[in-house]
Amino acid sequence: MRPTFSVSFGGIFVEGRFEKDIFKDSFKFRLFINNGSCGVQPHWHKEIEIIYITQGGVNVGISRKIFHLNKGDIL
């Protein structure tokens, strides 16, 4: 299936739900902090994504399965 849109978010190029060119320099690490005020749209990429919960809880969907994470959980 072909992507339905292409757009850039903070240097991350998204085609449909695929994030590409996440790492444009030699340092292969990015940190995002979400204080719960915004949602994350379904997406996929070939890089590893680690989620650590510092407070509260969140539902995370991976491969059509939902995982409920609470403070101190890591996925």
mmCIF file of N, CA and C in Angstrom:
data_model
loop_
_atom_site.group_PDB
_atom_site.id
_atom_site.type_symbol
_atom_site.label_atom_id
_atom_site.label_comp_id
_atom_site.label_asym_id
_atom_site.label_seq_id
_atom_site.Cartn_x
_atom_site.Cartn_y
_atom_site.Cartn_z
ATOM 1 N N MET A 1 0.840 -1.181 0.000
ATOM 2 C CA MET A 1 0.000 0.000 0.000
ATOM 3 C C MET A 1 0.884 1.243 0.000
ATOM 4 N N ARG A 2 0.584 2.188 -0.830
ATOM 5 C CA ARG A 2 1.364 3.419 -0.929
ATOM 6 C C ARG A 2 0.982 4.377 0.200
ATOM 7 N N PRO A 3 1.960 5.169 0.678
ATOM 8 C CA PRO A 3 1.647 6.137 1.731
ATOM 9 C C PRO A 3 0.628 7.162 1.255
ATOM 10 N N THR A 4 -0.175 7.635 2.192
ATOM 11 C CA THR A 4 -1.209 8.602 1.851
ATOM 12 C C THR A 4 -0.749 10.041 2.033
ATOM 13 N N PHE A 5 0.345 10.259 2.745
ATOM 14 C CA PHE A 5 0.849 11.618 2.926
ATOM 15 C C PHE A 5 2.336 11.571 3.240
ATOM 16 N N SER A 6 3.002 12.689 3.051
ATOM 17 C CA SER A 6 4.403 12.845 3.420
ATOM 18 C C SER A 6 4.550 14.188 4.112
ATOM 19 N N VAL A 7 5.179 14.204 5.270
ATOM 20 C CA VAL A 7 5.335 15.441 6.028
ATOM 21 C C VAL A 7 6.550 15.311 6.937
ATOM 22 N N SER A 8 7.149 16.420 7.326
ATOM 23 C CA SER A 8 8.306 16.408 8.212
ATOM 24 C C SER A 8 7.914 16.953 9.578
ATOM 25 N N PHE A 9 8.260 16.218 10.635
ATOM 26 C CA PHE A 9 8.019 16.642 12.013
ATOM 27 C C PHE A 9 9.364 16.749 12.713
ATOM 28 N N GLY A 10 9.841 17.953 12.945
ATOM 29 C CA GLY A 10 11.095 18.143 13.677
ATOM 30 C C GLY A 10 12.269 17.394 13.071
ATOM 31 N N GLY A 11 12.335 17.336 11.754
ATOM 32 C CA GLY A 11 13.441 16.653 11.102
ATOM 33 C C GLY A 11 13.193 15.185 10.823
ATOM 34 N N ILE A 12 12.111 14.622 11.347
ATOM 35 C CA ILE A 12 11.758 13.233 11.062
ATOM 36 C C ILE A 12 10.791 13.238 9.897
ATOM 37 N N PHE A 13 11.157 12.565 8.831
ATOM 38 C CA PHE A 13 10.315 12.540 7.642
ATOM 39 C C PHE A 13 9.368 11.355 7.728
ATOM 40 N N VAL A 14 8.097 11.611 7.583
ATOM 41 C CA VAL A 14 7.074 10.577 7.729
ATOM 42 C C VAL A 14 6.381 10.370 6.394
ATOM 43 N N GLU A 15 6.293 9.127 5.955
ATOM 44 C CA GLU A 15 5.507 8.773 4.778
ATOM 45 C C GLU A 15 4.425 7.820 5.248
ATOM 46 N N GLY A 16 3.187 8.244 5.185
ATOM 47 C CA GLY A 16 2.122 7.429 5.763
ATOM 48 C C GLY A 16 2.365 7.348 7.250
ATOM 49 N N ARG A 17 2.642 6.158 7.747
ATOM 50 C CA ARG A 17 2.964 5.988 9.166
ATOM 51 C C ARG A 17 4.413 5.573 9.373
ATOM 52 N N PHE A 18 5.216 5.594 8.319
ATOM 53 C CA PHE A 18 6.614 5.179 8.402
ATOM 54 C C PHE A 18 7.510 6.381 8.638
ATOM 55 N N GLU A 19 8.290 6.335 9.731
ATOM 56 C CA GLU A 19 9.257 7.388 10.024
ATOM 57 C C GLU A 19 10.588 6.973 9.422
ATOM 58 N N LYS A 20 11.157 7.828 8.580
ATOM 59 C CA LYS A 20 12.467 7.514 8.024
ATOM 60 C C LYS A 20 13.408 8.678 8.273
ATOM 61 N N ASP A 21 14.687 8.418 8.111
ATOM 62 C CA ASP A 21 15.724 9.432 8.344
ATOM 63 C C ASP A 21 15.640 9.998 9.757
ATOM 64 N N ILE A 22 15.417 9.121 10.739
ATOM 65 C CA ILE A 22 15.346 9.558 12.135
ATOM 66 C C ILE A 22 16.710 10.077 12.598
ATOM 67 N N PHE A 23 17.784 9.382 12.201
ATOM 68 C CA PHE A 23 19.131 9.779 12.595
ATOM 69 C C PHE A 23 19.870 10.314 11.383
ATOM 70 N N LYS A 24 20.083 11.621 11.343
ATOM 71 C CA LYS A 24 20.760 12.235 10.205
ATOM 72 C C LYS A 24 22.235 12.507 10.482
ATOM 73 N N ASP A 25 22.661 12.379 11.727
ATOM 74 C CA ASP A 25 24.066 12.611 12.042
ATOM 75 C C ASP A 25 24.673 11.326 12.600
ATOM 76 N N SER A 26 25.906 11.399 13.070
ATOM 77 C CA SER A 26 26.600 10.198 13.536
ATOM 78 C C SER A 26 26.168 9.761 14.934
ATOM 79 N N PHE A 27 25.498 10.618 15.695
ATOM 80 C CA PHE A 27 25.050 10.259 17.036
ATOM 81 C C PHE A 27 23.694 9.584 16.924
ATOM 82 N N LYS A 28 23.638 8.297 17.168
ATOM 83 C CA LYS A 28 22.443 7.495 16.908
ATOM 84 C C LYS A 28 21.547 7.363 18.141
ATOM 85 N N PHE A 29 21.152 8.490 18.713
ATOM 86 C CA PHE A 29 20.279 8.482 19.891
ATOM 87 C C PHE A 29 19.437 9.745 19.876
ATOM 88 N N ARG A 30 18.158 9.610 20.136
ATOM 89 C CA ARG A 30 17.269 10.771 20.276
ATOM 90 C C ARG A 30 16.412 10.547 21.504
ATOM 91 N N LEU A 31 16.116 11.605 22.216
ATOM 92 C CA LEU A 31 15.288 11.544 23.413
ATOM 93 C C LEU A 31 14.086 12.451 23.227
ATOM 94 N N PHE A 32 12.917 11.896 23.457
ATOM 95 C CA PHE A 32 11.680 12.667 23.427
ATOM 96 C C PHE A 32 11.020 12.532 24.783
ATOM 97 N N ILE A 33 10.566 13.639 25.333
ATOM 98 C CA ILE A 33 9.843 13.626 26.604
ATOM 99 C C ILE A 33 8.426 14.081 26.330
ATOM 100 N N ASN A 34 7.472 13.249 26.707
ATOM 101 C CA ASN A 34 6.057 13.562 26.517
ATOM 102 C C ASN A 34 5.427 13.642 27.899
ATOM 103 N N ASN A 35 4.964 14.813 28.276
ATOM 104 C CA ASN A 35 4.375 14.993 29.602
ATOM 105 C C ASN A 35 2.900 14.615 29.644
ATOM 106 N N GLY A 36 2.423 13.970 28.596
ATOM 107 C CA GLY A 36 1.032 13.522 28.570
ATOM 108 C C GLY A 36 0.080 14.501 27.932
ATOM 109 N N SER A 37 0.590 15.663 27.532
ATOM 110 C CA SER A 37 -0.305 16.666 26.962
ATOM 111 C C SER A 37 -0.570 16.445 25.476
ATOM 112 N N CYS A 38 0.153 15.521 24.863
ATOM 113 C CA CYS A 38 -0.095 15.242 23.443
ATOM 114 C C CYS A 38 0.000 13.744 23.184
ATOM 115 N N GLY A 39 -0.772 13.297 22.238
ATOM 116 C CA GLY A 39 -0.755 11.889 21.876
ATOM 117 C C GLY A 39 0.275 11.616 20.796
ATOM 118 N N VAL A 40 0.596 10.364 20.632
ATOM 119 C CA VAL A 40 1.509 9.931 19.583
ATOM 120 C C VAL A 40 0.706 9.101 18.597
ATOM 121 N N GLN A 41 0.727 9.501 17.353
ATOM 122 C CA GLN A 41 -0.015 8.783 16.324
ATOM 123 C C GLN A 41 0.644 7.435 16.033
ATOM 124 N N PRO A 42 -0.136 6.444 15.622
ATOM 125 C CA PRO A 42 0.459 5.159 15.236
ATOM 126 C C PRO A 42 1.510 5.371 14.147
ATOM 127 N N HIS A 43 2.637 4.709 14.300
ATOM 128 C CA HIS A 43 3.739 4.861 13.360
ATOM 129 C C HIS A 43 4.640 3.638 13.445
ATOM 130 N N TRP A 44 5.585 3.542 12.541
ATOM 131 C CA TRP A 44 6.582 2.484 12.614
ATOM 132 C C TRP A 44 7.884 2.970 12.001
ATOM 133 N N HIS A 45 8.967 2.324 12.420
ATOM 134 C CA HIS A 45 10.296 2.646 11.914
ATOM 135 C C HIS A 45 11.194 1.461 12.198
ATOM 136 N N LYS A 46 12.347 1.442 11.556
ATOM 137 C CA LYS A 46 13.247 0.305 11.726
ATOM 138 C C LYS A 46 14.142 0.432 12.960
ATOM 139 N N GLU A 47 14.170 1.585 13.592
ATOM 140 C CA GLU A 47 14.999 1.796 14.776
ATOM 141 C C GLU A 47 14.305 1.242 16.028
ATOM 142 N N ILE A 48 15.080 1.042 17.083
ATOM 143 C CA ILE A 48 14.548 0.597 18.374
ATOM 144 C C ILE A 48 13.916 1.789 19.080
ATOM 145 N N GLU A 49 12.776 1.560 19.715
ATOM 146 C CA GLU A 49 12.118 2.599 20.510
ATOM 147 C C GLU A 49 11.932 2.059 21.924
ATOM 148 N N ILE A 50 12.416 2.792 22.904
ATOM 149 C CA ILE A 50 12.290 2.406 24.310
ATOM 150 C C ILE A 50 11.356 3.394 24.982
ATOM 151 N N ILE A 51 10.388 2.871 25.716
ATOM 152 C CA ILE A 51 9.417 3.716 26.413
ATOM 153 C C ILE A 51 9.567 3.457 27.904
ATOM 154 N N TYR A 52 9.788 4.530 28.681
ATOM 155 C CA TYR A 52 9.912 4.433 30.136
ATOM 156 C C TYR A 52 8.892 5.366 30.759
ATOM 157 N N ILE A 53 8.118 4.851 31.694
ATOM 158 C CA ILE A 53 7.048 5.627 32.325
ATOM 159 C C ILE A 53 7.547 6.188 33.657
ATOM 160 N N THR A 54 7.546 7.514 33.793
ATOM 161 C CA THR A 54 8.023 8.156 35.021
ATOM 162 C C THR A 54 6.903 8.478 35.996
ATOM 163 N N GLN A 55 5.681 8.600 35.491
ATOM 164 C CA GLN A 55 4.530 8.840 36.369
ATOM 165 C C GLN A 55 3.250 8.467 35.635
ATOM 166 N N GLY A 56 2.234 8.116 36.393
ATOM 167 C CA GLY A 56 0.945 7.774 35.792
ATOM 168 C C GLY A 56 0.989 6.473 35.022
ATOM 169 N N GLY A 57 0.201 6.395 33.973
ATOM 170 C CA GLY A 57 0.125 5.191 33.158
ATOM 171 C C GLY A 57 -0.251 5.530 31.734
ATOM 172 N N VAL A 58 -0.066 4.565 30.852
ATOM 173 C CA VAL A 58 -0.354 4.776 29.437
ATOM 174 C C VAL A 58 -0.634 3.431 28.776
ATOM 175 N N ASN A 59 -1.478 3.445 27.768
ATOM 176 C CA ASN A 59 -1.687 2.269 26.931
ATOM 177 C C ASN A 59 -0.851 2.434 25.672
ATOM 178 N N VAL A 60 -0.101 1.393 25.341
ATOM 179 C CA VAL A 60 0.758 1.408 24.164
ATOM 180 C C VAL A 60 0.355 0.248 23.265
ATOM 181 N N GLY A 61 0.106 0.547 22.003
ATOM 182 C CA GLY A 61 -0.253 -0.498 21.051
ATOM 183 C C GLY A 61 0.942 -0.895 20.208
ATOM 184 N N ILE A 62 1.220 -2.198 20.177
ATOM 185 C CA ILE A 62 2.311 -2.727 19.363
ATOM 186 C C ILE A 62 1.802 -3.969 18.644
ATOM 187 N N SER A 63 1.889 -3.961 17.336
ATOM 188 C CA SER A 63 1.473 -5.111 16.519
ATOM 189 C C SER A 63 0.085 -5.614 16.908
ATOM 190 N N ARG A 64 -0.836 -4.690 17.013
ATOM 191 C CA ARG A 64 -2.248 -4.979 17.314
ATOM 192 C C ARG A 64 -2.490 -5.553 18.708
ATOM 193 N N LYS A 65 -1.522 -5.388 19.608
ATOM 194 C CA LYS A 65 -1.692 -5.766 21.008
ATOM 195 C C LYS A 65 -1.570 -4.493 21.837
ATOM 196 N N ILE A 66 -2.350 -4.396 22.909
ATOM 197 C CA ILE A 66 -2.317 -3.232 23.799
ATOM 198 C C ILE A 66 -1.617 -3.627 25.097
ATOM 199 N N PHE A 67 -0.650 -2.818 25.502
ATOM 200 C CA PHE A 67 0.073 -3.022 26.751
ATOM 201 C C PHE A 67 -0.199 -1.824 27.649
ATOM 202 N N HIS A 68 -0.602 -2.078 28.907
ATOM 203 C CA HIS A 68 -0.792 -0.984 29.859
ATOM 204 C C HIS A 68 0.476 -0.865 30.687
ATOM 205 N N LEU A 69 1.090 0.310 30.650
ATOM 206 C CA LEU A 69 2.319 0.570 31.390
ATOM 207 C C LEU A 69 2.041 1.552 32.508
ATOM 208 N N ASN A 70 2.695 1.342 33.650
ATOM 209 C CA ASN A 70 2.575 2.217 34.813
ATOM 210 C C ASN A 70 3.948 2.746 35.202
ATOM 211 N N LYS A 71 3.966 3.674 36.154
ATOM 212 C CA LYS A 71 5.205 4.270 36.643
ATOM 213 C C LYS A 71 6.249 3.184 36.915
ATOM 214 N N GLY A 72 7.445 3.384 36.371
ATOM 215 C CA GLY A 72 8.545 2.445 36.569
ATOM 216 C C GLY A 72 8.646 1.365 35.504
ATOM 217 N N ASP A 73 7.618 1.225 34.661
ATOM 218 C CA ASP A 73 7.653 0.220 33.595
ATOM 219 C C ASP A 73 8.510 0.701 32.434
ATOM 220 N N ILE A 74 9.106 -0.245 31.745
ATOM 221 C CA ILE A 74 9.893 0.047 30.549
ATOM 222 C C ILE A 74 9.503 -0.948 29.464
ATOM 223 N N LEU A 75 9.385 -0.448 28.275
ATOM 224 C CA LEU A 75 9.010 -1.294 27.139
ATOM 225 C C LEU A 75 9.964 -1.019 25.992
#
